[in-house]
């Protein structure tokens, strides 16, 4: 175990504790019924009343752990600094589900160094308290046990997908998202969108989803799950098979034996 892995593994329990504390507070505050709001502005105002204090608490806890790390203020923008050490976090990943009183939401915390994730925690408080965590070069865990993606035939695969928050403004990504859905549906058992992007990508690492793909730039949502999936042994690339980075305009995570097959399916999307 090298020094960086040792340092990150020592930091991991404290990060998980911070994420769990914020998750517990949000879970206790989440209404059972959908948050009222006829317009998007009204709904988001209600949400901000809950998410704002939770985000501030998460920032305070993590800043105490790494006083020298910066803070990415808006994970929806997708821009991740290429240099230095930064926290990229989402107190309520899956805001849409949270607003509707559903349980498919998570709290995420990712430590980024020079544009790459080196530590990630994804915690789903109301899905059995399931917690994924990983450090770069140190493997991935689900609830304290090491995970790896099982190999399956494409015909029995359950695929996950989603869209970046601002995909409607990205015409090519919007078109490819629709075309790829048609292409993948013809080859797999089922396609689902199971809530937070980070959680779905992490689930590829443990086999709870077989694969996940997406079009559009979405680094803020993809980074934590991408690290977890890759450390578990999944292959993480863009939709053309090139190495995925925070500036990639597409994403694919799949088990090694299936990744090439999925690339061939996605290659039919012009």
mmCIF file of C-alpha atoms in Angstrom:
data_model
loop_
_atom_site.group_PDB
_atom_site.id
_atom_site.type_symbol
_atom_site.label_atom_id
_atom_site.label_comp_id
_atom_site.label_asym_id
_atom_site.label_seq_id
_atom_site.Cartn_x
_atom_site.Cartn_y
_atom_site.Cartn_z
ATOM 1 C CA UNK A 1 0.000 0.000 0.000
ATOM 2 C CA UNK A 2 1.572 3.291 -1.076
ATOM 3 C CA UNK A 3 1.526 6.473 0.976
ATOM 4 C CA UNK A 4 -1.342 8.097 -0.923
ATOM 5 C CA UNK A 5 -3.605 5.072 -0.543
ATOM 6 C CA UNK A 6 -2.740 4.823 3.161
ATOM 7 C CA UNK A 7 -3.470 8.537 3.668
ATOM 8 C CA UNK A 8 -6.807 8.319 1.877
ATOM 9 C CA UNK A 9 -7.902 5.164 3.672
ATOM 10 C CA UNK A 10 -7.169 6.849 6.994
ATOM 11 C CA UNK A 11 -9.335 9.799 5.929
ATOM 12 C CA UNK A 12 -12.202 7.647 4.631
ATOM 13 C CA UNK A 13 -13.966 6.793 7.952
ATOM 14 C CA UNK A 14 -14.225 10.457 8.940
ATOM 15 C CA UNK A 15 -15.626 11.391 5.527
ATOM 16 C CA UNK A 16 -18.163 8.587 5.772
ATOM 17 C CA UNK A 17 -19.161 9.730 9.261
ATOM 18 C CA UNK A 18 -19.768 13.269 7.981
ATOM 19 C CA UNK A 19 -21.851 12.015 5.067
ATOM 20 C CA UNK A 20 -23.892 9.727 7.322
ATOM 21 C CA UNK A 21 -24.600 12.526 9.803
ATOM 22 C CA UNK A 22 -25.902 14.820 7.078
ATOM 23 C CA UNK A 23 -27.884 11.978 5.539
ATOM 24 C CA UNK A 24 -29.576 11.171 8.826
ATOM 25 C CA UNK A 25 -30.605 14.802 9.275
ATOM 26 C CA UNK A 26 -32.035 15.006 5.757
ATOM 27 C CA UNK A 27 -33.839 11.679 6.098
ATOM 28 C CA UNK A 28 -35.533 12.877 9.273
ATOM 29 C CA UNK A 29 -36.651 16.066 7.522
ATOM 30 C CA UNK A 30 -37.862 14.470 4.284
ATOM 31 C CA UNK A 31 -41.651 14.700 4.065
ATOM 32 C CA UNK A 32 -43.563 11.549 3.204
ATOM 33 C CA UNK A 33 -45.651 13.455 0.661
ATOM 34 C CA UNK A 34 -44.374 15.435 -2.326
ATOM 35 C CA UNK A 35 -43.146 18.915 -1.449
ATOM 36 C CA UNK A 36 -45.806 21.385 -2.639
ATOM 37 C CA UNK A 37 -44.987 23.648 -5.502
ATOM 38 C CA UNK A 38 -46.909 24.331 -8.686
ATOM 39 C CA UNK A 39 -43.878 25.847 -10.452
ATOM 40 C CA UNK A 40 -40.226 24.866 -10.521
ATOM 41 C CA UNK A 41 -39.337 28.015 -8.583
ATOM 42 C CA UNK A 42 -41.824 27.185 -5.818
ATOM 43 C CA UNK A 43 -40.638 23.581 -5.546
ATOM 44 C CA UNK A 44 -36.970 24.575 -5.434
ATOM 45 C CA UNK A 45 -37.641 27.188 -2.773
ATOM 46 C CA UNK A 46 -39.080 24.484 -0.522
ATOM 47 C CA UNK A 47 -36.132 22.231 -1.337
ATOM 48 C CA UNK A 48 -33.570 24.941 -0.570
ATOM 49 C CA UNK A 49 -34.972 25.249 2.940
ATOM 50 C CA UNK A 50 -33.898 21.645 3.557
ATOM 51 C CA UNK A 51 -30.851 21.271 1.317
ATOM 52 C CA UNK A 52 -29.187 24.575 2.194
ATOM 53 C CA UNK A 53 -28.486 23.805 5.876
ATOM 54 C CA UNK A 54 -27.471 20.221 5.005
ATOM 55 C CA UNK A 55 -24.987 21.414 2.384
ATOM 56 C CA UNK A 56 -23.553 23.948 4.828
ATOM 57 C CA UNK A 57 -23.107 21.257 7.479
ATOM 58 C CA UNK A 58 -21.394 18.924 5.021
ATOM 59 C CA UNK A 59 -19.058 21.683 3.932
ATOM 60 C CA UNK A 60 -18.176 22.571 7.511
ATOM 61 C CA UNK A 61 -17.469 18.946 8.466
ATOM 62 C CA UNK A 62 -15.321 18.186 5.423
ATOM 63 C CA UNK A 63 -13.459 21.494 5.498
ATOM 64 C CA UNK A 64 -12.449 20.652 9.033
ATOM 65 C CA UNK A 65 -10.940 17.380 7.786
ATOM 66 C CA UNK A 66 -9.005 19.009 4.904
ATOM 67 C CA UNK A 67 -8.609 22.736 5.672
ATOM 68 C CA UNK A 68 -6.468 23.269 2.580
ATOM 69 C CA UNK A 69 -8.940 21.790 0.110
ATOM 70 C CA UNK A 70 -11.115 24.047 -1.999
ATOM 71 C CA UNK A 71 -14.842 23.653 -2.482
ATOM 72 C CA UNK A 72 -16.644 23.257 -5.813
ATOM 73 C CA UNK A 73 -19.657 25.466 -5.178
ATOM 74 C CA UNK A 74 -22.042 24.137 -7.845
ATOM 75 C CA UNK A 75 -21.858 20.470 -8.815
ATOM 76 C CA UNK A 76 -24.514 21.042 -11.510
ATOM 77 C CA UNK A 77 -22.159 23.189 -13.572
ATOM 78 C CA UNK A 78 -20.011 20.131 -14.219
ATOM 79 C CA UNK A 79 -16.759 22.131 -14.178
ATOM 80 C CA UNK A 80 -14.035 20.591 -12.011
ATOM 81 C CA UNK A 81 -10.738 22.440 -11.408
ATOM 82 C CA UNK A 82 -7.823 20.777 -13.184
ATOM 83 C CA UNK A 83 -5.305 21.616 -10.462
ATOM 84 C CA UNK A 84 -5.247 21.427 -6.696
ATOM 85 C CA UNK A 85 -7.344 19.564 -4.129
ATOM 86 C CA UNK A 86 -11.099 20.143 -4.014
ATOM 87 C CA UNK A 87 -14.223 18.767 -2.391
ATOM 88 C CA UNK A 88 -17.064 18.015 -4.788
ATOM 89 C CA UNK A 89 -20.185 17.171 -2.781
ATOM 90 C CA UNK A 90 -23.934 16.895 -3.062
ATOM 91 C CA UNK A 91 -25.938 16.875 0.154
ATOM 92 C CA UNK A 92 -29.062 15.747 -1.689
ATOM 93 C CA UNK A 93 -28.096 13.887 -4.849
ATOM 94 C CA UNK A 94 -31.422 12.958 -6.383
ATOM 95 C CA UNK A 95 -33.206 16.190 -5.542
ATOM 96 C CA UNK A 96 -36.112 15.291 -7.828
ATOM 97 C CA UNK A 97 -36.812 12.101 -5.874
ATOM 98 C CA UNK A 98 -36.361 13.868 -2.550
ATOM 99 C CA UNK A 99 -38.889 16.531 -3.566
ATOM 100 C CA UNK A 100 -41.394 13.813 -4.451
ATOM 101 C CA UNK A 101 -41.036 12.077 -1.094
ATOM 102 C CA UNK A 102 -39.252 9.074 -2.632
ATOM 103 C CA UNK A 103 -36.345 7.159 -1.109
ATOM 104 C CA UNK A 104 -33.962 7.097 -4.094
ATOM 105 C CA UNK A 105 -31.587 9.881 -3.106
ATOM 106 C CA UNK A 106 -28.084 9.985 -1.686
ATOM 107 C CA UNK A 107 -25.414 12.100 -0.044
ATOM 108 C CA UNK A 108 -22.100 12.163 -1.899
ATOM 109 C CA UNK A 109 -18.625 13.421 -1.059
ATOM 110 C CA UNK A 110 -15.693 13.270 -3.462
ATOM 111 C CA UNK A 111 -12.140 14.472 -2.950
ATOM 112 C CA UNK A 112 -10.614 15.589 -6.247
ATOM 113 C CA UNK A 113 -6.900 16.070 -6.867
ATOM 114 C CA UNK A 114 -5.690 17.668 -10.087
ATOM 115 C CA UNK A 115 -8.981 16.950 -11.831
ATOM 116 C CA UNK A 116 -9.330 13.296 -10.808
ATOM 117 C CA UNK A 117 -11.334 11.729 -7.999
ATOM 118 C CA UNK A 118 -9.163 10.087 -5.340
ATOM 119 C CA UNK A 119 -11.776 9.388 -2.633
ATOM 120 C CA UNK A 120 -15.534 8.981 -2.841
ATOM 121 C CA UNK A 121 -18.433 8.128 -0.537
ATOM 122 C CA UNK A 122 -21.995 7.596 -1.791
ATOM 123 C CA UNK A 123 -24.530 7.018 0.979
ATOM 124 C CA UNK A 124 -28.243 6.295 0.462
ATOM 125 C CA UNK A 125 -29.839 6.872 3.885
ATOM 126 C CA UNK A 126 -33.280 5.537 3.017
ATOM 127 C CA UNK A 127 -32.231 2.587 0.863
ATOM 128 C CA UNK A 128 -31.138 0.476 3.791
ATOM 129 C CA UNK A 129 -28.396 2.978 4.604
ATOM 130 C CA UNK A 130 -26.354 1.498 1.780
ATOM 131 C CA UNK A 131 -22.909 3.081 1.588
ATOM 132 C CA UNK A 132 -20.354 2.809 -1.217
ATOM 133 C CA UNK A 133 -16.843 4.082 -0.739
ATOM 134 C CA UNK A 134 -13.540 3.945 -2.595
ATOM 135 C CA UNK A 135 -10.063 5.431 -2.745
ATOM 136 C CA UNK A 136 -7.917 5.545 -5.850
ATOM 137 C CA UNK A 137 -5.726 2.454 -5.974
ATOM 138 C CA UNK A 138 -7.395 0.957 -2.901
ATOM 139 C CA UNK A 139 -10.470 -0.837 -4.224
ATOM 140 C CA UNK A 140 -14.160 -0.242 -3.583
ATOM 141 C CA UNK A 141 -16.523 -1.334 -0.822
ATOM 142 C CA UNK A 142 -20.243 -1.573 -0.192
ATOM 143 C CA UNK A 143 -21.174 -1.516 3.492
ATOM 144 C CA UNK A 144 -17.638 -2.512 4.416
ATOM 145 C CA UNK A 145 -17.187 -5.445 2.039
ATOM 146 C CA UNK A 146 -15.143 -5.447 -1.151
ATOM 147 C CA UNK A 147 -17.213 -5.508 -4.343
ATOM 148 C CA UNK A 148 -16.641 -6.460 -7.973
ATOM 149 C CA UNK A 149 -19.006 -6.450 -10.958
ATOM 150 C CA UNK A 150 -20.168 -9.947 -11.985
ATOM 151 C CA UNK A 151 -20.082 -10.834 -15.660
ATOM 152 C CA UNK A 152 -23.436 -11.299 -17.412
ATOM 153 C CA UNK A 153 -24.622 -11.768 -20.955
ATOM 154 C CA UNK A 154 -25.964 -8.608 -22.539
ATOM 155 C CA UNK A 155 -29.374 -10.212 -23.008
ATOM 156 C CA UNK A 156 -29.886 -10.443 -19.232
ATOM 157 C CA UNK A 157 -28.319 -7.084 -18.394
ATOM 158 C CA UNK A 158 -30.247 -4.425 -16.516
ATOM 159 C CA UNK A 159 -28.888 -1.106 -17.745
ATOM 160 C CA UNK A 160 -29.110 2.242 -16.038
ATOM 161 C CA UNK A 161 -29.115 5.645 -17.701
ATOM 162 C CA UNK A 162 -29.851 9.268 -16.916
ATOM 163 C CA UNK A 163 -29.361 12.743 -18.343
ATOM 164 C CA UNK A 164 -27.289 15.705 -17.147
ATOM 165 C CA UNK A 165 -29.324 18.486 -15.525
ATOM 166 C CA UNK A 166 -28.859 20.833 -18.494
ATOM 167 C CA UNK A 167 -29.151 18.283 -21.300
ATOM 168 C CA UNK A 168 -32.092 20.128 -22.887
ATOM 169 C CA UNK A 169 -29.655 22.887 -23.864
ATOM 170 C CA UNK A 170 -27.272 20.376 -25.488
ATOM 171 C CA UNK A 171 -28.936 19.343 -28.743
ATOM 172 C CA UNK A 172 -26.452 16.618 -29.797
ATOM 173 C CA UNK A 173 -26.463 15.010 -26.341
ATOM 174 C CA UNK A 174 -30.245 15.108 -26.200
ATOM 175 C CA UNK A 175 -30.532 13.426 -29.598
ATOM 176 C CA UNK A 176 -27.936 10.767 -28.776
ATOM 177 C CA UNK A 177 -29.620 10.045 -25.443
ATOM 178 C CA UNK A 178 -32.853 9.217 -27.255
ATOM 179 C CA UNK A 179 -31.219 7.223 -30.040
ATOM 180 C CA UNK A 180 -29.066 5.236 -27.633
ATOM 181 C CA UNK A 181 -32.076 4.342 -25.503
ATOM 182 C CA UNK A 182 -33.706 2.735 -28.543
ATOM 183 C CA UNK A 183 -30.475 0.906 -29.410
ATOM 184 C CA UNK A 184 -29.782 -0.410 -25.913
ATOM 185 C CA UNK A 185 -33.401 -1.424 -25.267
ATOM 186 C CA UNK A 186 -33.187 -3.834 -28.185
ATOM 187 C CA UNK A 187 -30.210 -5.655 -26.641
ATOM 188 C CA UNK A 188 -30.759 -5.856 -22.854
ATOM 189 C CA UNK A 189 -33.307 -7.236 -20.441
ATOM 190 C CA UNK A 190 -34.366 -3.814 -19.168
ATOM 191 C CA UNK A 191 -33.331 -0.161 -18.968
ATOM 192 C CA UNK A 192 -34.041 1.798 -15.800
ATOM 193 C CA UNK A 193 -33.353 5.197 -14.273
ATOM 194 C CA UNK A 194 -33.068 4.409 -10.573
ATOM 195 C CA UNK A 195 -32.401 7.863 -9.206
ATOM 196 C CA UNK A 196 -29.079 9.558 -8.430
ATOM 197 C CA UNK A 197 -26.478 9.191 -11.165
ATOM 198 C CA UNK A 198 -23.618 8.657 -8.692
ATOM 199 C CA UNK A 199 -25.503 5.854 -6.949
ATOM 200 C CA UNK A 200 -26.406 4.123 -10.212
ATOM 201 C CA UNK A 201 -22.803 4.172 -11.440
ATOM 202 C CA UNK A 202 -21.594 2.846 -8.088
ATOM 203 C CA UNK A 203 -24.149 0.038 -8.404
ATOM 204 C CA UNK A 204 -22.371 -1.123 -11.564
ATOM 205 C CA UNK A 205 -19.350 -1.787 -9.364
ATOM 206 C CA UNK A 206 -21.334 -4.110 -7.102
ATOM 207 C CA UNK A 207 -23.472 -5.696 -9.828
ATOM 208 C CA UNK A 208 -26.769 -4.248 -8.629
ATOM 209 C CA UNK A 209 -26.883 -2.667 -12.107
ATOM 210 C CA UNK A 210 -25.094 -4.324 -15.004
ATOM 211 C CA UNK A 211 -24.081 -1.187 -16.853
ATOM 212 C CA UNK A 212 -24.690 2.556 -16.992
ATOM 213 C CA UNK A 213 -24.364 4.982 -19.896
ATOM 214 C CA UNK A 214 -25.092 8.654 -20.429
ATOM 215 C CA UNK A 215 -24.606 11.422 -22.998
ATOM 216 C CA UNK A 216 -23.649 14.993 -22.112
ATOM 217 C CA UNK A 217 -21.098 16.542 -19.782
ATOM 218 C CA UNK A 218 -21.943 15.628 -16.189
ATOM 219 C CA UNK A 219 -18.708 15.410 -14.223
ATOM 220 C CA UNK A 220 -20.214 16.636 -10.967
ATOM 221 C CA UNK A 221 -22.662 13.746 -10.857
ATOM 222 C CA UNK A 222 -20.448 11.089 -12.449
ATOM 223 C CA UNK A 223 -17.150 11.512 -10.559
ATOM 224 C CA UNK A 224 -17.981 9.703 -7.288
ATOM 225 C CA UNK A 225 -19.657 6.724 -8.931
ATOM 226 C CA UNK A 226 -16.993 6.520 -11.633
ATOM 227 C CA UNK A 227 -14.234 6.118 -9.038
ATOM 228 C CA UNK A 228 -16.213 3.481 -7.144
ATOM 229 C CA UNK A 229 -17.082 1.509 -10.283
ATOM 230 C CA UNK A 230 -13.519 1.637 -11.610
ATOM 231 C CA UNK A 231 -11.984 0.615 -8.292
ATOM 232 C CA UNK A 232 -14.445 -2.295 -8.129
ATOM 233 C CA UNK A 233 -13.170 -3.514 -11.500
ATOM 234 C CA UNK A 234 -15.653 -2.091 -14.007
ATOM 235 C CA UNK A 235 -14.352 -0.484 -17.198
ATOM 236 C CA UNK A 236 -15.096 3.246 -17.259
ATOM 237 C CA UNK A 237 -14.807 5.110 -20.583
ATOM 238 C CA UNK A 238 -16.731 7.472 -22.783
ATOM 239 C CA UNK A 239 -19.253 6.060 -25.259
ATOM 240 C CA UNK A 240 -16.546 5.674 -27.905
ATOM 241 C CA UNK A 241 -14.212 3.691 -25.638
ATOM 242 C CA UNK A 242 -11.739 6.456 -24.821
ATOM 243 C CA UNK A 243 -10.665 7.096 -21.234
ATOM 244 C CA UNK A 244 -13.356 9.060 -19.401
ATOM 245 C CA UNK A 245 -12.430 12.416 -17.868
ATOM 246 C CA UNK A 246 -14.283 15.370 -16.424
ATOM 247 C CA UNK A 247 -14.400 16.963 -19.886
ATOM 248 C CA UNK A 248 -15.878 13.916 -21.676
ATOM 249 C CA UNK A 249 -19.266 14.378 -23.338
ATOM 250 C CA UNK A 250 -20.441 10.791 -22.768
ATOM 251 C CA UNK A 251 -19.988 8.000 -20.236
ATOM 252 C CA UNK A 252 -20.070 4.208 -19.994
ATOM 253 C CA UNK A 253 -19.365 1.861 -17.082
ATOM 254 C CA UNK A 254 -19.672 -1.904 -17.566
ATOM 255 C CA UNK A 255 -17.972 -5.172 -16.533
ATOM 256 C CA UNK A 256 -14.824 -5.978 -18.559
ATOM 257 C CA UNK A 257 -16.415 -8.856 -20.473
ATOM 258 C CA UNK A 258 -19.439 -6.783 -21.478
ATOM 259 C CA UNK A 259 -17.922 -3.377 -22.096
ATOM 260 C CA UNK A 260 -16.938 -4.047 -25.701
ATOM 261 C CA UNK A 261 -20.398 -5.330 -26.578
ATOM 262 C CA UNK A 262 -22.016 -2.202 -25.203
ATOM 263 C CA UNK A 263 -19.566 -0.034 -27.149
ATOM 264 C CA UNK A 264 -20.655 -1.799 -30.352
ATOM 265 C CA UNK A 265 -24.297 -1.034 -29.551
ATOM 266 C CA UNK A 266 -23.542 2.626 -28.825
ATOM 267 C CA UNK A 267 -21.487 2.868 -32.020
ATOM 268 C CA UNK A 268 -24.752 2.637 -33.955
ATOM 269 C CA UNK A 269 -25.742 6.022 -32.509
ATOM 270 C CA UNK A 270 -24.424 8.597 -34.960
#
